[in-house]
């Protein structure tokens, strides 16, 4: 079993929900990314999503856009991301790591070479925001050959036909975007999202995690009732933005995440 499948199976057996923090590689500094990853694990992260800095992050709001700009200015390219994960794996062989980003860095290398490099570095999955399911078969096949999960996105506007295709193609987990818009917004409607999540979970063969609009313990707990886990990104990135050094960034990350972990573990059945 892959690290992702192993982790979600363990969580299901324990009656617990996955907590999936998102950070931007290279922000608040190049030196901070790996200490922050370890701090997040210590604070209860089940999977870590690493945002690959990109010059035109169309799905992201201003918080993550600015973090990506800062990281690119520091030199946080794809090689930096792979090397950071490789170093993380020296001390942590268990926590799944997923790269979240856009097609361009994959296209530059080609899906086959990208998947090979990612897996060699210790990456478990890739979420490509601008990859539509109609064009995903080539990527799924290349990624499968190397054991890299292709994690796909569903949204409130996804049609029934496209949802069936997503559920067929997705591996690792399916990421449900809780509202139509960019990251970091304040549009979360837990009731509507919950209804949609129940339908998706009935269709899907992989776990379903919810992201966008989850910014604190209360919103995390509310969405986790209907999902297998939750993703928190913009609020965490903002919590680290003014860190003085890598140790300060790690402390800020852990302090932010701990209340969310406690809230998820306090849900009925947890």
GROMACS .gro file of N, CA and C in nm, residues 66-232:
model
  501
   66UNK      N    1   0.093   3.575  -0.301
   66UNK     CA    2   0.208   3.650  -0.252
   66UNK      C    3   0.316   3.556  -0.196
   67UNK      N    4   0.274   3.448  -0.131
   67UNK     CA    5   0.373   3.353  -0.080
   67UNK      C    6   0.448   3.288  -0.195
   68UNK      N    7   0.378   3.261  -0.304
   68UNK     CA    8   0.443   3.203  -0.422
   68UNK      C    9   0.540   3.301  -0.485
   69UNK      N   10   0.501   3.427  -0.492
   69UNK     CA   11   0.590   3.530  -0.547
   69UNK      C   12   0.717   3.541  -0.463
   70UNK      N   13   0.700   3.542  -0.331
   70UNK     CA   14   0.817   3.553  -0.243
   70UNK      C   15   0.909   3.433  -0.259
   71UNK      N   16   0.850   3.315  -0.267
   71UNK     CA   17   0.930   3.194  -0.280
   71UNK      C   18   1.006   3.190  -0.412
   72UNK      N   19   0.940   3.229  -0.520
   72UNK     CA   20   1.007   3.231  -0.650
   72UNK      C   21   1.124   3.328  -0.648
   73UNK      N   22   1.105   3.442  -0.584
   73UNK     CA   23   1.213   3.541  -0.576
   73UNK      C   24   1.333   3.488  -0.501
   74UNK      N   25   1.309   3.395  -0.409
   74UNK     CA   26   1.419   3.334  -0.333
   74UNK      C   27   1.484   3.218  -0.408
   75UNK      N   28   1.422   3.174  -0.517
   75UNK     CA   29   1.479   3.062  -0.593
   75UNK      C   30   1.416   2.928  -0.565
   76UNK      N   31   1.293   2.926  -0.517
   76UNK     CA   32   1.225   2.800  -0.484
   76UNK      C   33   1.167   2.737  -0.610
   77UNK      N   34   1.253   2.671  -0.686
   77UNK     CA   35   1.209   2.606  -0.810
   77UNK      C   36   1.176   2.460  -0.783
   78UNK      N   37   1.148   2.385  -0.890
   78UNK     CA   38   1.108   2.246  -0.875
   78UNK      C   39   1.218   2.161  -0.812
   79UNK      N   40   1.342   2.188  -0.850
   79UNK     CA   41   1.454   2.113  -0.792
   79UNK      C   42   1.461   2.136  -0.641
   80UNK      N   43   1.437   2.260  -0.599
   80UNK     CA   44   1.436   2.290  -0.456
   80UNK      C   45   1.326   2.210  -0.385
   81UNK      N   46   1.209   2.202  -0.447
   81UNK     CA   47   1.099   2.128  -0.386
   81UNK      C   48   1.135   1.981  -0.370
   82UNK      N   49   1.186   1.921  -0.476
   82UNK     CA   50   1.224   1.779  -0.468
   82UNK      C   51   1.332   1.757  -0.362
   83UNK      N   52   1.431   1.845  -0.357
   83UNK     CA   53   1.539   1.827  -0.261
   83UNK      C   54   1.489   1.842  -0.118
   84UNK      N   55   1.395   1.933  -0.096
   84UNK     CA   56   1.340   1.950   0.038
   84UNK      C   57   1.266   1.825   0.084
   85UNK      N   58   1.187   1.766  -0.004
   85UNK     CA   59   1.117   1.643   0.031
   85UNK      C   60   1.217   1.530   0.056
   86UNK      N   61   1.322   1.526  -0.027
   86UNK     CA   62   1.424   1.422  -0.009
   86UNK      C   63   1.487   1.434   0.130
   87UNK      N   64   1.516   1.554   0.173
   87UNK     CA   65   1.575   1.572   0.306
   87UNK      C   66   1.474   1.540   0.416
   88UNK      N   67   1.349   1.576   0.395
   88UNK     CA   68   1.244   1.542   0.492
   88UNK      C   69   1.236   1.392   0.512
   89UNK      N   70   1.251   1.316   0.405
   89UNK     CA   71   1.242   1.170   0.412
   89UNK      C   72   1.357   1.107   0.490
   90UNK      N   73   1.463   1.179   0.511
   90UNK     CA   74   1.573   1.124   0.591
   90UNK      C   75   1.529   1.097   0.734
   91UNK      N   76   1.431   1.174   0.782
   91UNK     CA   77   1.384   1.158   0.920
   91UNK      C   78   1.239   1.114   0.929
   92UNK      N   79   1.167   1.118   0.819
   92UNK     CA   80   1.026   1.081   0.822
   92UNK      C   81   0.993   0.999   0.698
   93UNK      N   82   0.968   0.870   0.720
   93UNK     CA   83   0.934   0.781   0.610
   93UNK      C   84   0.784   0.751   0.602
   94UNK      N   85   0.706   0.807   0.693
   94UNK     CA   86   0.567   0.766   0.706
   94UNK      C   87   0.464   0.868   0.658
   95UNK      N   88   0.490   0.997   0.677
   95UNK     CA   89   0.390   1.100   0.647
   95UNK      C   90   0.380   1.122   0.497
   96UNK      N   91   0.262   1.104   0.438
   96UNK     CA   92   0.248   1.130   0.295
   96UNK      C   93   0.272   1.277   0.261
   97UNK      N   94   0.336   1.298   0.148
   97UNK     CA   95   0.363   1.432   0.097
   97UNK      C   96   0.304   1.443  -0.043
   98UNK      N   97   0.222   1.545  -0.063
   98UNK     CA   98   0.157   1.570  -0.192
   98UNK      C   99   0.201   1.707  -0.243
   99UNK      N  100   0.237   1.715  -0.370
   99UNK     CA  101   0.271   1.842  -0.431
   99UNK      C  102   0.146   1.898  -0.497
  100UNK      N  103   0.116   2.024  -0.466
  100UNK     CA  104   0.000   2.090  -0.525
  100UNK      C  105   0.050   2.205  -0.611
  101UNK      N  106   0.005   2.205  -0.735
  101UNK     CA  107   0.053   2.311  -0.822
  101UNK      C  108  -0.014   2.308  -0.957
  102UNK      N  109   0.061   2.348  -1.060
  102UNK     CA  110   0.006   2.367  -1.193
  102UNK      C  111   0.082   2.284  -1.295
  103UNK      N  112   0.025   2.272  -1.413
  103UNK     CA  113   0.077   2.180  -1.514
  103UNK      C  114   0.214   2.218  -1.568
  104UNK      N  115   0.246   2.346  -1.572
  104UNK     CA  116   0.366   2.390  -1.641
  104UNK      C  117   0.493   2.315  -1.600
  105UNK      N  118   0.525   2.301  -1.470
  105UNK     CA  119   0.647   2.229  -1.433
  105UNK      C  120   0.644   2.081  -1.475
  106UNK      N  121   0.525   2.024  -1.483
  106UNK     CA  122   0.513   1.884  -1.528
  106UNK      C  123   0.535   1.877  -1.678
  107UNK      N  124   0.476   1.971  -1.751
  107UNK     CA  125   0.491   1.973  -1.896
  107UNK      C  126   0.637   1.992  -1.937
  108UNK      N  127   0.709   2.074  -1.862
  108UNK     CA  128   0.850   2.099  -1.895
  108UNK      C  129   0.930   1.970  -1.892
  109UNK      N  130   0.904   1.886  -1.793
  109UNK     CA  131   0.976   1.760  -1.778
  109UNK      C  132   0.913   1.646  -1.856
  110UNK      N  133   0.781   1.654  -1.873
  110UNK     CA  134   0.704   1.542  -1.925
  110UNK      C  135   0.651   1.462  -1.809
  111UNK      N  136   0.529   1.410  -1.819
  111UNK     CA  137   0.467   1.339  -1.706
  111UNK      C  138   0.551   1.222  -1.653
  112UNK      N  139   0.614   1.149  -1.745
  112UNK     CA  140   0.693   1.032  -1.705
  112UNK      C  141   0.812   1.073  -1.619
  113UNK      N  142   0.890   1.169  -1.668
  113UNK     CA  143   1.010   1.212  -1.595
  113UNK      C  144   0.973   1.281  -1.465
  114UNK      N  145   0.865   1.360  -1.468
  114UNK     CA  146   0.821   1.428  -1.347
  114UNK      C  147   0.784   1.326  -1.239
  115UNK      N  148   0.707   1.226  -1.278
  115UNK     CA  149   0.665   1.125  -1.181
  115UNK      C  150   0.785   1.050  -1.125
  116UNK      N  151   0.880   1.017  -1.211
  116UNK     CA  152   0.999   0.944  -1.165
  116UNK      C  153   1.079   1.028  -1.066
  117UNK      N  154   1.098   1.156  -1.097
  117UNK     CA  155   1.172   1.244  -1.007
  117UNK      C  156   1.098   1.262  -0.875
  118UNK      N  157   0.969   1.280  -0.882
  118UNK     CA  158   0.891   1.302  -0.761
  118UNK      C  159   0.899   1.182  -0.668
  119UNK      N  160   0.878   1.064  -0.723
  119UNK     CA  161   0.879   0.944  -0.639
  119UNK      C  162   1.019   0.918  -0.584
  120UNK      N  163   1.122   0.942  -0.664
  120UNK     CA  164   1.259   0.924  -0.615
  120UNK      C  165   1.289   1.017  -0.498
  121UNK      N  166   1.225   1.134  -0.497
  121UNK     CA  167   1.245   1.229  -0.387
  121UNK      C  168   1.164   1.194  -0.263
  122UNK      N  169   1.064   1.108  -0.279
  122UNK     CA  170   0.979   1.072  -0.166
  122UNK      C  171   0.840   1.133  -0.169
  123UNK      N  172   0.801   1.186  -0.284
  123UNK     CA  173   0.666   1.243  -0.300
  123UNK      C  174   0.567   1.130  -0.324
  124UNK      N  175   0.447   1.146  -0.269
  124UNK     CA  176   0.345   1.041  -0.280
  124UNK      C  177   0.234   1.073  -0.379
  125UNK      N  178   0.209   1.199  -0.404
  125UNK     CA  179   0.099   1.236  -0.493
  125UNK      C  180   0.120   1.375  -0.550
  126UNK      N  181   0.046   1.403  -0.656
  126UNK     CA  182   0.050   1.535  -0.718
  126UNK      C  183  -0.091   1.579  -0.750
  127UNK      N  184  -0.120   1.703  -0.716
  127UNK     CA  185  -0.249   1.765  -0.745
  127UNK      C  186  -0.222   1.880  -0.840
  128UNK      N  187  -0.274   1.868  -0.961
  128UNK     CA  188  -0.250   1.968  -1.066
  128UNK      C  189  -0.378   2.045  -1.089
  129UNK      N  190  -0.380   2.168  -1.044
  129UNK     CA  191  -0.502   2.247  -1.039
  129UNK      C  192  -0.564   2.268  -1.176
  130UNK      N  193  -0.481   2.284  -1.278
  130UNK     CA  194  -0.533   2.316  -1.410
  130UNK      C  195  -0.535   2.195  -1.505
  131UNK      N  196  -0.541   2.075  -1.448
  131UNK     CA  197  -0.554   1.954  -1.528
  131UNK      C  198  -0.700   1.909  -1.528
  132UNK      N  199  -0.773   1.927  -1.639
  132UNK     CA  200  -0.911   1.881  -1.643
  132UNK      C  201  -0.918   1.729  -1.656
  133UNK      N  202  -1.022   1.667  -1.604
  133UNK     CA  203  -1.030   1.520  -1.610
  133UNK      C  204  -1.031   1.468  -1.753
  134UNK      N  205  -1.083   1.547  -1.847
  134UNK     CA  206  -1.087   1.503  -1.986
  134UNK      C  207  -0.946   1.484  -2.045
  135UNK      N  208  -0.847   1.547  -1.984
  135UNK     CA  209  -0.709   1.537  -2.034
  135UNK      C  210  -0.617   1.464  -1.936
  136UNK      N  211  -0.674   1.397  -1.838
  136UNK     CA  212  -0.594   1.342  -1.729
  136UNK      C  213  -0.546   1.200  -1.752
  137UNK      N  214  -0.598   1.131  -1.852
  137UNK     CA  215  -0.565   0.988  -1.867
  137UNK      C  216  -0.416   0.967  -1.888
  138UNK      N  217  -0.354   1.049  -1.974
  138UNK     CA  218  -0.210   1.035  -2.000
  138UNK      C  219  -0.130   1.051  -1.871
  139UNK      N  220  -0.167   1.147  -1.790
  139UNK     CA  221  -0.097   1.172  -1.664
  139UNK      C  222  -0.120   1.058  -1.566
  140UNK      N  223  -0.243   1.013  -1.557
  140UNK     CA  224  -0.275   0.901  -1.467
  140UNK      C  225  -0.192   0.778  -1.504
  141UNK      N  226  -0.182   0.748  -1.632
  141UNK     CA  227  -0.107   0.629  -1.673
  141UNK      C  228   0.042   0.644  -1.642
  142UNK      N  229   0.098   0.761  -1.670
  142UNK     CA  230   0.240   0.785  -1.641
  142UNK      C  231   0.266   0.781  -1.491
  143UNK      N  232   0.179   0.844  -1.415
  143UNK     CA  233   0.197   0.846  -1.270
  143UNK      C  234   0.182   0.707  -1.211
  144UNK      N  235   0.086   0.629  -1.263
  144UNK     CA  236   0.067   0.492  -1.213
  144UNK      C  237   0.192   0.408  -1.231
  145UNK      N  238   0.259   0.428  -1.343
  145UNK     CA  239   0.379   0.347  -1.369
  145UNK      C  240   0.488   0.370  -1.265
  146UNK      N  241   0.484   0.485  -1.200
  146UNK     CA  242   0.588   0.517  -1.101
  146UNK      C  243   0.535   0.516  -0.957
  147UNK      N  244   0.405   0.493  -0.940
  147UNK     CA  245   0.349   0.490  -0.805
  147UNK      C  246   0.321   0.626  -0.747
  148UNK      N  247   0.295   0.725  -0.832
  148UNK     CA  248   0.261   0.860  -0.787
  148UNK      C  249   0.110   0.879  -0.802
  149UNK      N  250   0.043   0.912  -0.694
  149UNK     CA  251  -0.102   0.930  -0.698
  149UNK      C  252  -0.137   1.058  -0.774
  150UNK      N  253  -0.239   1.049  -0.858
  150UNK     CA  254  -0.293   1.167  -0.926
  150UNK      C  255  -0.418   1.210  -0.850
  151UNK      N  256  -0.406   1.321  -0.780
  151UNK     CA  257  -0.515   1.370  -0.695
  151UNK      C  258  -0.590   1.478  -0.772
  152UNK      N  259  -0.719   1.457  -0.789
  152UNK     CA  260  -0.799   1.546  -0.872
  152UNK      C  261  -0.891   1.632  -0.787
  153UNK      N  262  -0.940   1.737  -0.849
  153UNK     CA  263  -1.026   1.835  -0.783
  153UNK      C  264  -1.169   1.824  -0.831
  154UNK      N  265  -1.263   1.834  -0.738
  154UNK     CA  266  -1.405   1.848  -0.770
  154UNK      C  267  -1.455   1.975  -0.706
  155UNK      N  268  -1.562   2.031  -0.760
  155UNK     CA  269  -1.613   2.159  -0.713
  155UNK      C  270  -1.765   2.157  -0.706
  156UNK      N  271  -1.825   2.258  -0.644
  156UNK     CA  272  -1.972   2.263  -0.639
  156UNK      C  273  -2.035   2.268  -0.778
  157UNK      N  274  -1.960   2.316  -0.877
  157UNK     CA  275  -2.013   2.329  -1.012
  157UNK      C  276  -1.986   2.207  -1.100
  158UNK      N  277  -1.920   2.105  -1.047
  158UNK     CA  278  -1.887   1.986  -1.125
  158UNK      C  279  -2.015   1.911  -1.162
  159UNK      N  280  -2.030   1.882  -1.291
  159UNK     CA  281  -2.150   1.811  -1.337
  159UNK      C  282  -2.146   1.665  -1.293
  160UNK      N  283  -2.262   1.598  -1.297
  160UNK     CA  284  -2.270   1.458  -1.258
  160UNK      C  285  -2.182   1.371  -1.348
  161UNK      N  286  -2.182   1.401  -1.478
  161UNK     CA  287  -2.100   1.323  -1.572
  161UNK      C  288  -1.952   1.339  -1.542
  162UNK      N  289  -1.910   1.464  -1.519
  162UNK     CA  290  -1.768   1.488  -1.490
  162UNK      C  291  -1.731   1.429  -1.354
  163UNK      N  292  -1.822   1.433  -1.257
  163UNK     CA  293  -1.794   1.375  -1.126
  163UNK      C  294  -1.767   1.225  -1.137
  164UNK      N  295  -1.844   1.157  -1.220
  164UNK     CA  296  -1.820   1.015  -1.241
  164UNK      C  297  -1.680   0.992  -1.298
  165UNK      N  298  -1.639   1.077  -1.391
  165UNK     CA  299  -1.508   1.062  -1.449
  165UNK      C  300  -1.399   1.089  -1.346
  166UNK      N  301  -1.418   1.192  -1.265
  166UNK     CA  302  -1.321   1.222  -1.159
  166UNK      C  303  -1.307   1.105  -1.063
  167UNK      N  304  -1.418   1.048  -1.024
  167UNK     CA  305  -1.415   0.937  -0.928
  167UNK      C  306  -1.348   0.814  -0.988
  168UNK      N  307  -1.355   0.799  -1.119
  168UNK     CA  308  -1.289   0.688  -1.187
  168UNK      C  309  -1.138   0.710  -1.194
  169UNK      N  310  -1.097   0.835  -1.217
  169UNK     CA  311  -0.956   0.865  -1.240
  169UNK      C  312  -0.876   0.892  -1.114
  170UNK      N  313  -0.940   0.946  -1.011
  170UNK     CA  314  -0.865   0.992  -0.892
  170UNK      C  315  -0.797   0.877  -0.820
  171UNK      N  316  -0.677   0.902  -0.774
  171UNK     CA  317  -0.607   0.808  -0.686
  171UNK      C  318  -0.559   0.886  -0.564
  172UNK      N  319  -0.529   0.816  -0.458
  172UNK     CA  320  -0.485   0.881  -0.334
  172UNK      C  321  -0.603   0.935  -0.256
  173UNK      N  322  -0.653   1.050  -0.298
  173UNK     CA  323  -0.778   1.106  -0.246
  173UNK      C  324  -0.831   1.206  -0.347
  174UNK      N  325  -0.956   1.242  -0.331
  174UNK     CA  326  -1.018   1.345  -0.414
  174UNK      C  327  -1.029   1.471  -0.330
  175UNK      N  328  -0.991   1.583  -0.389
  175UNK     CA  329  -0.994   1.712  -0.319
  175UNK      C  330  -1.121   1.784  -0.360
  176UNK      N  331  -1.211   1.806  -0.263
  176UNK     CA  332  -1.333   1.879  -0.292
  176UNK      C  333  -1.317   2.025  -0.255
  177UNK      N  334  -1.332   2.113  -0.354
  177UNK     CA  335  -1.326   2.257  -0.334
  177UNK      C  336  -1.464   2.302  -0.284
  178UNK      N  337  -1.471   2.358  -0.165
  178UNK     CA  338  -1.599   2.379  -0.099
  178UNK      C  339  -1.683   2.491  -0.157
  179UNK      N  340  -1.621   2.580  -0.235
  179UNK     CA  341  -1.698   2.687  -0.299
  179UNK      C  342  -1.631   2.727  -0.430
  180UNK      N  343  -1.705   2.791  -0.517
  180UNK     CA  344  -1.650   2.838  -0.644
  180UNK      C  345  -1.576   2.968  -0.619
  181UNK      N  346  -1.445   2.967  -0.639
  181UNK     CA  347  -1.364   3.085  -0.613
  181UNK      C  348  -1.220   3.045  -0.590
  182UNK      N  349  -1.141   3.138  -0.539
  182UNK     CA  350  -1.000   3.113  -0.515
  182UNK      C  351  -0.977   3.084  -0.367
  183UNK      N  352  -0.857   3.035  -0.336
  183UNK     CA  353  -0.822   3.004  -0.198
  183UNK      C  354  -0.826   3.129  -0.111
  184UNK      N  355  -0.850   3.105   0.018
  184UNK     CA  356  -0.843   3.215   0.114
  184UNK      C  357  -0.969   3.297   0.124
  185UNK      N  358  -1.076   3.257   0.056
  185UNK     CA  359  -1.200   3.332   0.062
  185UNK      C  360  -1.278   3.305   0.188
  186UNK      N  361  -1.388   3.374   0.203
  186UNK     CA  362  -1.472   3.362   0.322
  186UNK      C  363  -1.614   3.327   0.281
  187UNK      N  364  -1.626   3.224   0.195
  187UNK     CA  365  -1.755   3.191   0.136
  187UNK      C  366  -1.807   3.055   0.181
  188UNK      N  367  -1.750   2.998   0.286
  188UNK     CA  368  -1.780   2.861   0.323
  188UNK      C  369  -1.924   2.846   0.370
  189UNK      N  370  -1.999   2.760   0.303
  189UNK     CA  371  -2.134   2.723   0.342
  189UNK      C  372  -2.129   2.575   0.377
  190UNK      N  373  -2.116   2.545   0.506
  190UNK     CA  374  -2.095   2.406   0.547
  190UNK      C  375  -2.215   2.318   0.515
  191UNK      N  376  -2.334   2.375   0.516
  191UNK     CA  377  -2.452   2.296   0.486
  191UNK      C  378  -2.453   2.249   0.342
  192UNK      N  379  -2.433   2.342   0.248
  192UNK     CA  380  -2.432   2.307   0.106
  192UNK      C  381  -2.315   2.215   0.074
  193UNK      N  382  -2.198   2.246   0.130
  193UNK     CA  383  -2.081   2.163   0.105
  193UNK      C  384  -2.102   2.022   0.162
  194UNK      N  385  -2.165   2.014   0.278
  194UNK     CA  386  -2.189   1.884   0.339
  194UNK      C  387  -2.280   1.797   0.254
  195UNK      N  388  -2.385   1.856   0.196
  195UNK     CA  389  -2.474   1.781   0.108
  195UNK      C  390  -2.398   1.725  -0.012
  196UNK      N  391  -2.314   1.808  -0.069
  196UNK     CA  392  -2.237   1.767  -0.187
  196UNK      C  393  -2.136   1.658  -0.150
  197UNK      N  394  -2.072   1.673  -0.037
  197UNK     CA  395  -1.973   1.575   0.006
  197UNK      C  396  -2.034   1.438   0.030
  198UNK      N  397  -2.153   1.434   0.084
  198UNK     CA  398  -2.219   1.304   0.106
  198UNK      C  399  -2.242   1.233  -0.026
  199UNK      N  400  -2.280   1.307  -0.128
  199UNK     CA  401  -2.303   1.246  -0.259
  199UNK      C  402  -2.172   1.195  -0.320
  200UNK      N  403  -2.066   1.275  -0.308
  200UNK     CA  404  -1.938   1.236  -0.366
  200UNK      C  405  -1.881   1.114  -0.295
  201UNK      N  406  -1.890   1.110  -0.165
  201UNK     CA  407  -1.834   0.997  -0.091
  201UNK      C  408  -1.907   0.867  -0.124
  202UNK      N  409  -2.034   0.878  -0.160
  202UNK     CA  410  -2.109   0.759  -0.199
  202UNK      C  411  -2.061   0.705  -0.334
  203UNK      N  412  -2.008   0.794  -0.418
  203UNK     CA  413  -1.961   0.755  -0.551
  203UNK      C  414  -1.816   0.710  -0.551
  204UNK      N  415  -1.734   0.772  -0.469
  204UNK     CA  416  -1.591   0.763  -0.487
  204UNK      C  417  -1.530   0.641  -0.418
  205UNK      N  418  -1.423   0.591  -0.479
  205UNK     CA  419  -1.352   0.475  -0.425
  205UNK      C  420  -1.233   0.518  -0.340
  206UNK      N  421  -1.198   0.646  -0.340
  206UNK     CA  422  -1.088   0.697  -0.259
  206UNK      C  423  -1.143   0.796  -0.157
  207UNK      N  424  -1.067   0.826  -0.051
  207UNK     CA  425  -1.114   0.926   0.046
  207UNK      C  426  -1.136   1.062  -0.019
  208UNK      N  427  -1.222   1.141   0.043
  208UNK     CA  428  -1.253   1.275  -0.006
  208UNK      C  429  -1.219   1.375   0.103
  209UNK      N  430  -1.132   1.470   0.071
  209UNK     CA  431  -1.098   1.575   0.166
  209UNK      C  432  -1.153   1.708   0.114
  210UNK      N  433  -1.186   1.797   0.206
  210UNK     CA  434  -1.246   1.926   0.171
  210UNK      C  435  -1.146   2.038   0.199
  211UNK      N  436  -1.137   2.132   0.108
  211UNK     CA  437  -1.049   2.246   0.125
  211UNK      C  438  -1.112   2.373   0.070
  212UNK      N  439  -1.048   2.485   0.092
  212UNK     CA  440  -1.092   2.621   0.059
  212UNK      C  441  -1.188   2.668   0.169
  213UNK      N  442  -1.154   2.779   0.232
  213UNK     CA  443  -1.241   2.840   0.332
  213UNK      C  444  -1.225   2.784   0.472
  214UNK      N  445  -1.139   2.685   0.489
  214UNK     CA  446  -1.117   2.628   0.622
  214UNK      C  447  -1.000   2.703   0.684
  215UNK      N  448  -1.030   2.774   0.793
  215UNK     CA  449  -0.929   2.866   0.845
  215UNK      C  450  -0.905   2.856   0.994
  216UNK      N  451  -0.985   2.773   1.064
  216UNK     CA  452  -0.970   2.763   1.209
  216UNK      C  453  -1.032   2.632   1.255
  217UNK      N  454  -1.027   2.609   1.387
  217UNK     CA  455  -1.076   2.483   1.443
  217UNK      C  456  -1.224   2.462   1.415
  218UNK      N  457  -1.304   2.569   1.426
  218UNK     CA  458  -1.449   2.556   1.408
  218UNK      C  459  -1.484   2.516   1.265
  219UNK      N  460  -1.425   2.582   1.166
  219UNK     CA  461  -1.456   2.549   1.027
  219UNK      C  462  -1.401   2.412   0.989
  220UNK      N  463  -1.286   2.375   1.046
  220UNK     CA  464  -1.230   2.242   1.019
  220UNK      C  465  -1.323   2.133   1.071
  221UNK      N  466  -1.370   2.149   1.193
  221UNK     CA  467  -1.457   2.048   1.253
  221UNK      C  468  -1.590   2.041   1.178
  222UNK      N  469  -1.643   2.155   1.138
  222UNK     CA  470  -1.771   2.156   1.068
  222UNK      C  471  -1.763   2.082   0.935
  223UNK      N  472  -1.655   2.100   0.860
  223UNK     CA  473  -1.643   2.033   0.731
  223UNK      C  474  -1.603   1.888   0.745
  224UNK      N  475  -1.528   1.855   0.849
  224UNK     CA  476  -1.481   1.718   0.865
  224UNK      C  477  -1.594   1.620   0.896
  225UNK      N  478  -1.706   1.671   0.944
  225UNK     CA  479  -1.821   1.584   0.971
  225UNK      C  480  -1.860   1.510   0.843
  226UNK      N  481  -1.849   1.577   0.729
  226UNK     CA  482  -1.899   1.523   0.603
  226UNK      C  483  -1.788   1.471   0.512
  227UNK      N  484  -1.662   1.492   0.548
  227UNK     CA  485  -1.549   1.453   0.464
  227UNK      C  486  -1.459   1.356   0.539
  228UNK      N  487  -1.365   1.297   0.466
  228UNK     CA  488  -1.266   1.210   0.531
  228UNK      C  489  -1.151   1.290   0.590
  229UNK      N  490  -1.145   1.417   0.556
  229UNK     CA  491  -1.041   1.503   0.609
  229UNK      C  492  -1.058   1.644   0.558
  230UNK      N  493  -0.976   1.734   0.608
  230UNK     CA  494  -0.984   1.874   0.567
  230UNK      C  495  -0.844   1.926   0.536
  231UNK      N  496  -0.841   2.023   0.444
  231UNK     CA  497  -0.716   2.090   0.407
  231UNK      C  498  -0.723   2.234   0.456
  232UNK      N  499  -0.617   2.279   0.519
  232UNK     CA  500  -0.608   2.420   0.560
  232UNK      C  501  -0.483   2.479   0.497
   0.00000   0.00000   0.00000
